[in-house]
Amino acid sequence: MTFVAHSPQGGGFLHGKLTSGQVEGTRFAEGTIMSMDARRYDTEKLHEVIHMLDTTLEPHGIPKTGAALRWLAFYSELGPEDAVIFGASKIGLVQQSVAAITQGPLPRNVVGVLDGVWDTLKAK
């Protein structure tokens, strides 16, 4: 069976704008059709994970969105028949996503943290 992974960047949540409170001009801004997404992602648990990812990824210079794509490409259960759909509003964002994946596997400590994110979320 083919599996299609969608929204690997959490509907934009991994960009960190909601956690930092800088939502103006984003899909999470009040009055936008997608502002309902803010309610889904605006939880203490998810903000804790964003801070944990920042602490882990910043020393390596890896953006959260790139780490998510690289984890899917190199460490998930997705196989050669499966696909990842990454959304983008501009061609530059598509290019960034492709460039992230072409950087190859992640550092070992980053993989360990990413592997543990789900355990962190479901434990709370």
CSV table of C-alpha atoms in Angstrom, one decimal:
chain,number,residue,atom,x,y,z
A,1,MET,CA,0.0,0.0,0.0
A,2,THR,CA,1.3,3.5,-0.8
A,3,PHE,CA,1.2,6.0,2.0
A,4,VAL,CA,1.3,9.8,1.5
A,5,ALA,CA,2.6,11.8,4.4
A,6,HIS,CA,1.1,15.3,4.3
A,7,SER,CA,1.8,18.5,6.3
A,8,PRO,CA,5.3,17.4,7.5
A,9,GLN,CA,5.7,21.0,8.7
A,10,GLY,CA,2.7,20.9,10.9
A,11,GLY,CA,0.6,23.3,8.8
A,12,GLY,CA,3.3,26.0,9.3
A,13,PHE,CA,3.5,25.4,13.1
A,14,LEU,CA,7.1,24.3,12.9
A,15,HIS,CA,8.1,27.8,11.6
A,16,GLY,CA,7.7,28.9,15.3
A,17,LYS,CA,5.6,32.0,14.7
A,18,LEU,CA,2.7,30.8,16.9
A,19,THR,CA,5.0,29.9,19.7
A,20,SER,CA,6.8,33.3,19.6
A,21,GLY,CA,3.5,35.1,19.3
A,22,GLN,CA,4.4,36.6,15.9
A,23,VAL,CA,1.3,35.6,14.0
A,24,GLU,CA,0.5,38.8,12.1
A,25,GLY,CA,0.7,38.1,8.4
A,26,THR,CA,0.7,34.3,8.9
A,27,ARG,CA,-2.0,31.6,8.5
A,28,PHE,CA,-2.5,31.8,12.3
A,29,ALA,CA,-3.4,35.5,12.3
A,30,GLU,CA,-6.9,36.4,13.6
A,31,GLY,CA,-9.4,36.7,10.8
A,32,THR,CA,-7.8,34.4,8.3
A,33,ILE,CA,-9.5,31.3,7.1
A,34,MET,CA,-6.7,29.2,8.5
A,35,SER,CA,-6.8,30.9,11.9
A,36,MET,CA,-8.7,27.8,13.2
A,37,ASP,CA,-5.3,26.0,12.9
A,38,ALA,CA,-4.0,28.2,15.7
A,39,ARG,CA,-6.4,26.5,18.1
A,40,ARG,CA,-5.2,23.1,17.2
A,41,TYR,CA,-1.5,24.0,17.6
A,42,ASP,CA,-1.7,26.6,20.4
A,43,THR,CA,-1.2,24.2,23.3
A,44,GLU,CA,1.4,24.2,26.1
A,45,LYS,CA,2.7,20.7,25.1
A,46,LEU,CA,3.3,21.7,21.5
A,47,HIS,CA,5.0,24.9,22.5
A,48,GLU,CA,7.3,22.9,24.8
A,49,VAL,CA,8.2,20.7,21.9
A,50,ILE,CA,9.1,23.7,19.8
A,51,HIS,CA,11.4,25.0,22.5
A,52,MET,CA,13.0,21.6,22.8
A,53,LEU,CA,13.5,21.4,19.0
A,54,ASP,CA,15.0,24.9,19.0
A,55,THR,CA,17.5,23.9,21.8
A,56,THR,CA,18.5,20.8,19.9
A,57,LEU,CA,18.6,22.1,16.3
A,58,GLU,CA,20.0,25.7,16.7
A,59,PRO,CA,23.6,24.5,17.5
A,60,HIS,CA,23.6,22.5,14.2
A,61,GLY,CA,22.0,25.4,12.2
A,62,ILE,CA,19.1,23.1,11.2
A,63,PRO,CA,15.7,24.7,10.8
A,64,LYS,CA,12.8,22.8,12.4
A,65,THR,CA,11.1,22.5,9.0
A,66,GLY,CA,14.2,21.0,7.4
A,67,ALA,CA,14.7,18.6,10.3
A,68,ALA,CA,11.1,17.3,9.9
A,69,LEU,CA,11.6,16.7,6.2
A,70,ARG,CA,15.0,15.0,6.7
A,71,TRP,CA,13.6,12.8,9.4
A,72,LEU,CA,10.7,11.7,7.2
A,73,ALA,CA,13.1,11.1,4.3
A,74,PHE,CA,15.8,9.1,6.2
A,75,TYR,CA,14.3,7.7,9.4
A,76,SER,CA,10.5,7.2,9.1
A,77,GLU,CA,8.8,4.0,7.9
A,78,LEU,CA,8.1,5.5,4.5
A,79,GLY,CA,9.2,3.3,1.7
A,80,PRO,CA,10.2,3.9,-1.9
A,81,GLU,CA,6.5,3.6,-3.0
A,82,ASP,CA,5.4,6.3,-0.5
A,83,ALA,CA,5.5,10.1,-0.8
A,84,VAL,CA,5.7,13.3,1.2
A,85,ILE,CA,3.6,16.2,0.3
A,86,PHE,CA,5.0,19.5,1.5
A,87,GLY,CA,2.9,22.6,1.1
A,88,ALA,CA,4.3,25.8,-0.2
A,89,SER,CA,2.9,29.2,-1.2
A,90,LYS,CA,6.0,30.2,-3.2
A,91,ILE,CA,8.4,28.3,-5.4
A,92,GLY,CA,11.2,29.3,-3.1
A,93,LEU,CA,9.6,27.3,-0.3
A,94,VAL,CA,9.5,24.2,-2.6
A,95,GLN,CA,13.2,24.8,-3.3
A,96,GLN,CA,14.0,25.1,0.4
A,97,SER,CA,12.2,21.8,1.1
A,98,VAL,CA,14.1,19.9,-1.6
A,99,ALA,CA,17.4,21.5,-0.5
A,100,ALA,CA,16.7,20.3,3.1
A,101,ILE,CA,16.2,16.7,2.0
A,102,THR,CA,19.3,16.8,-0.2
A,103,GLN,CA,21.4,17.7,2.9
A,104,GLY,CA,21.1,14.0,3.9
A,105,PRO,CA,20.7,12.3,7.2
A,106,LEU,CA,20.6,14.2,10.5
A,107,PRO,CA,23.1,14.2,13.3
A,108,ARG,CA,22.5,11.3,15.7
A,109,ASN,CA,21.6,13.4,18.7
A,110,VAL,CA,19.0,15.2,16.6
A,111,VAL,CA,17.4,11.9,15.5
A,112,GLY,CA,17.1,10.8,19.1
A,113,VAL,CA,15.3,14.0,20.0
A,114,LEU,CA,13.0,13.8,17.0
A,115,ASP,CA,12.3,10.1,17.7
A,116,GLY,CA,11.3,11.1,21.3
A,117,VAL,CA,8.9,14.0,20.4
A,118,TRP,CA,5.9,11.7,20.0
A,119,ASP,CA,6.7,10.1,23.4
A,120,THR,CA,6.9,13.5,24.9
A,121,LEU,CA,3.6,14.6,23.5
A,122,LYS,CA,1.6,11.5,24.3
A,123,ALA,CA,3.0,11.3,27.9
A,124,LYS,CA,1.4,14.6,28.9
